[in-house]
C-alpha atoms as a printed R data frame, in Angstrom:
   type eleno elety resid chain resno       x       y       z
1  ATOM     1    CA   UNK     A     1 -22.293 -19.386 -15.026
2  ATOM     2    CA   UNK     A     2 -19.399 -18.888 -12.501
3  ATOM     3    CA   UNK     A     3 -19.467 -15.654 -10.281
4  ATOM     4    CA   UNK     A     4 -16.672 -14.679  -8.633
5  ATOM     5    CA   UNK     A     5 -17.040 -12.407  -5.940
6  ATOM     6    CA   UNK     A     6 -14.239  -9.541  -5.824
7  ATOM     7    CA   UNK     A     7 -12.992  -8.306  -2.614
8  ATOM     8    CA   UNK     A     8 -10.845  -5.046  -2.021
9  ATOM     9    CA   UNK     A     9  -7.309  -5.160  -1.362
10 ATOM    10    CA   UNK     A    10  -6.810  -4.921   2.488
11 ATOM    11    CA   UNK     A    11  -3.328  -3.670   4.430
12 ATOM    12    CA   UNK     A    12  -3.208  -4.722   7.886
13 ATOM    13    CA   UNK     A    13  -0.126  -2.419  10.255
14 ATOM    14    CA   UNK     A    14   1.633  -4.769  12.155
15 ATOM    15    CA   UNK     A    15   4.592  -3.585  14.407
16 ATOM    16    CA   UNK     A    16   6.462  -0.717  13.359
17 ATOM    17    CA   UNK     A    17   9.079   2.192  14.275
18 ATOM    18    CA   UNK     A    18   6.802   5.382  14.933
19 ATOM    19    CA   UNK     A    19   8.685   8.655  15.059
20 ATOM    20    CA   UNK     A    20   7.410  11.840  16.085
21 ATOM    21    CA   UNK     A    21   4.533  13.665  13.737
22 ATOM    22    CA   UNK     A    22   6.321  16.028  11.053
23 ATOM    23    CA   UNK     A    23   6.738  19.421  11.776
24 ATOM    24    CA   UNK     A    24   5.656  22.267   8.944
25 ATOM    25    CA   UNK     A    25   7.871  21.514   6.142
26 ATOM    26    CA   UNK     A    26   9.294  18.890   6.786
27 ATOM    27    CA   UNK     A    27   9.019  14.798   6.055
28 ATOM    28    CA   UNK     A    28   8.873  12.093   8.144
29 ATOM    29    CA   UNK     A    29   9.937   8.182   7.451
30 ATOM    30    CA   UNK     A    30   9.646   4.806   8.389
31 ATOM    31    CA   UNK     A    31   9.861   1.352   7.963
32 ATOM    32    CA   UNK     A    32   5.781  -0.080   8.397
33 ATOM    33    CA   UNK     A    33   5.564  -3.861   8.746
34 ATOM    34    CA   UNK     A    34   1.764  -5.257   8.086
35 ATOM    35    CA   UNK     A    35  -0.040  -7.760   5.514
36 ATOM    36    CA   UNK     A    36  -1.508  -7.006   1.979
37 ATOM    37    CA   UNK     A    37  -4.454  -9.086   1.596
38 ATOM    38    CA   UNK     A    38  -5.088  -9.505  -2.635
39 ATOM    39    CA   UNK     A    39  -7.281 -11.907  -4.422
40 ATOM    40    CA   UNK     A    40  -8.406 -13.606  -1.015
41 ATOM    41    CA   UNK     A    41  -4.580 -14.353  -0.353
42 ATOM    42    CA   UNK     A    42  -2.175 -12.749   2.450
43 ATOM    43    CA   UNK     A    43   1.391 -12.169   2.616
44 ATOM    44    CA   UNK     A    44   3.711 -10.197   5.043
45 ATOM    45    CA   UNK     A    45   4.587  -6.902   3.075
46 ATOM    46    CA   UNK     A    46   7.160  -3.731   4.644
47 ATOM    47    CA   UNK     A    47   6.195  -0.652   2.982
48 ATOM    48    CA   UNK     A    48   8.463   2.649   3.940
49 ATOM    49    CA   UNK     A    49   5.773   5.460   4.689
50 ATOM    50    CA   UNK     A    50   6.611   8.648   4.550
51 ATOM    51    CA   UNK     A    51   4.407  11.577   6.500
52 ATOM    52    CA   UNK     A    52   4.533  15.485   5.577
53 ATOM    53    CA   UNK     A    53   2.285  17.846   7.172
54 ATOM    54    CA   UNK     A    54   0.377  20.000   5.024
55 ATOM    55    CA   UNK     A    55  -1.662  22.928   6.174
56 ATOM    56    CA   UNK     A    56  -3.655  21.247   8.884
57 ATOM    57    CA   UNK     A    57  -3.281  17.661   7.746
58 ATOM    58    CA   UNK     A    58  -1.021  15.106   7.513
59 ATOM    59    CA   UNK     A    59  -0.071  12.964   4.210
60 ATOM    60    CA   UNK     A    60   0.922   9.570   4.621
61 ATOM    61    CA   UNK     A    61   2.558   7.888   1.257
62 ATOM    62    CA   UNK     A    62   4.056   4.925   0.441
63 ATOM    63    CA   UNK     A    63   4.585   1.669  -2.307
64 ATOM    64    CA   UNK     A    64   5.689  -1.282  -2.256
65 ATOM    65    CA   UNK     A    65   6.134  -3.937  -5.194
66 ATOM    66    CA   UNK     A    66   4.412  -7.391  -5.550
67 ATOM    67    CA   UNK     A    67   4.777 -10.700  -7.613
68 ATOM    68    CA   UNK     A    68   1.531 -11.042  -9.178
69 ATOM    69    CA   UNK     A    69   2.050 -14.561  -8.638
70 ATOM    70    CA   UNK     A    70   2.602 -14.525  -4.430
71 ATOM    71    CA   UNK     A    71  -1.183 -13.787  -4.384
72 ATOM    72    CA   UNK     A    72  -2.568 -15.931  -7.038
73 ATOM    73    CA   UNK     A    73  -2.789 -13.230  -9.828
74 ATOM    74    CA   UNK     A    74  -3.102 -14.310 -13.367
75 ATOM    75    CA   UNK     A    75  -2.320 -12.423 -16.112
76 ATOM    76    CA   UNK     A    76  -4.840 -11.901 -18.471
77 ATOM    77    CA   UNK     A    77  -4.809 -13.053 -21.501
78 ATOM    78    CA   UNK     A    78  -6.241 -11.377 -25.060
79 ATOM    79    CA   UNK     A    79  -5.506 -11.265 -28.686
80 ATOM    80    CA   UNK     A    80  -4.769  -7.568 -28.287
81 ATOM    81    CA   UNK     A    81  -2.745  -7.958 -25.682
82 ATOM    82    CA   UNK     A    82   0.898  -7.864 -26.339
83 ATOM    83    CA   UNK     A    83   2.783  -8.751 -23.027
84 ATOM    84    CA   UNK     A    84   1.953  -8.226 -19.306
85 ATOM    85    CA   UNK     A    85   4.132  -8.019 -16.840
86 ATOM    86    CA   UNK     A    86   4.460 -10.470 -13.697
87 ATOM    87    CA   UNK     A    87   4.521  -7.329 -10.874
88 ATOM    88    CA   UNK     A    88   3.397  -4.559 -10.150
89 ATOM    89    CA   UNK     A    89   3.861  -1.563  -7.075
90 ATOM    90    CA   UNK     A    90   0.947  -0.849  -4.345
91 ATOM    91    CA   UNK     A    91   0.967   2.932  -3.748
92 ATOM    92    CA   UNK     A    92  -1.016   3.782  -0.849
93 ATOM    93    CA   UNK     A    93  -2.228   7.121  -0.021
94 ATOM    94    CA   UNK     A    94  -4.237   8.536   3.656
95 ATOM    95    CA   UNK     A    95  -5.108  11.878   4.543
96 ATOM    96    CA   UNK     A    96  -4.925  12.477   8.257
97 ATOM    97    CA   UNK     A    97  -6.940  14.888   9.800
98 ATOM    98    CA   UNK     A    98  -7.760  15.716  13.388
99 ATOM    99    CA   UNK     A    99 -11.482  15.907  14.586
């Protein structure tokens, strides 16, 4: 029997363009340079993240689309299963609050 361990997708910040925090009602955005880490295999990935604050927090969102196939993907495969496609968008989500 082969077990394959699954590890989490992981997005590393490298350099990017801060600006300042959004003020109430308003949106913030900017270019974020890091690494997406999938299937055990990393690539260099720019998502645009954009910040709004909301009540007392802050919401960070962004996406960014991926070739299944840049990080060793495969599609599966089933009788029922009519076509896949080779892509697919990373949405990420964080919640910011102060402490």
């Amino acid at each position: 029997m082969v077990v394959r361990r699954i590890v989490p997708p992981l997005f590393r910040f490298g350099r990017h363009n801060p600006t300042r925090p959004p003020l109430a009602r308003s949106r913030a955005r900017w270019p974020c340079f890091g690494e997406l880490t999938i299937n055990g295999v990393t690539n260099p990935v720019e998502i645009t993240l954009e910040a709004q604050l909301i009540n007392s927090m802050i919401l960070v969102t962004g996406t960014t689309d991926i070739s299944f196939a840049d990080y060793e993907v495969e599609a599966p495969t089933a009788p029922v299963v009519l076509s896949v496609e080779d892509h697919g968008t990373v949405e990420v989500q964080l919640w910011l609050a102060r402490q």
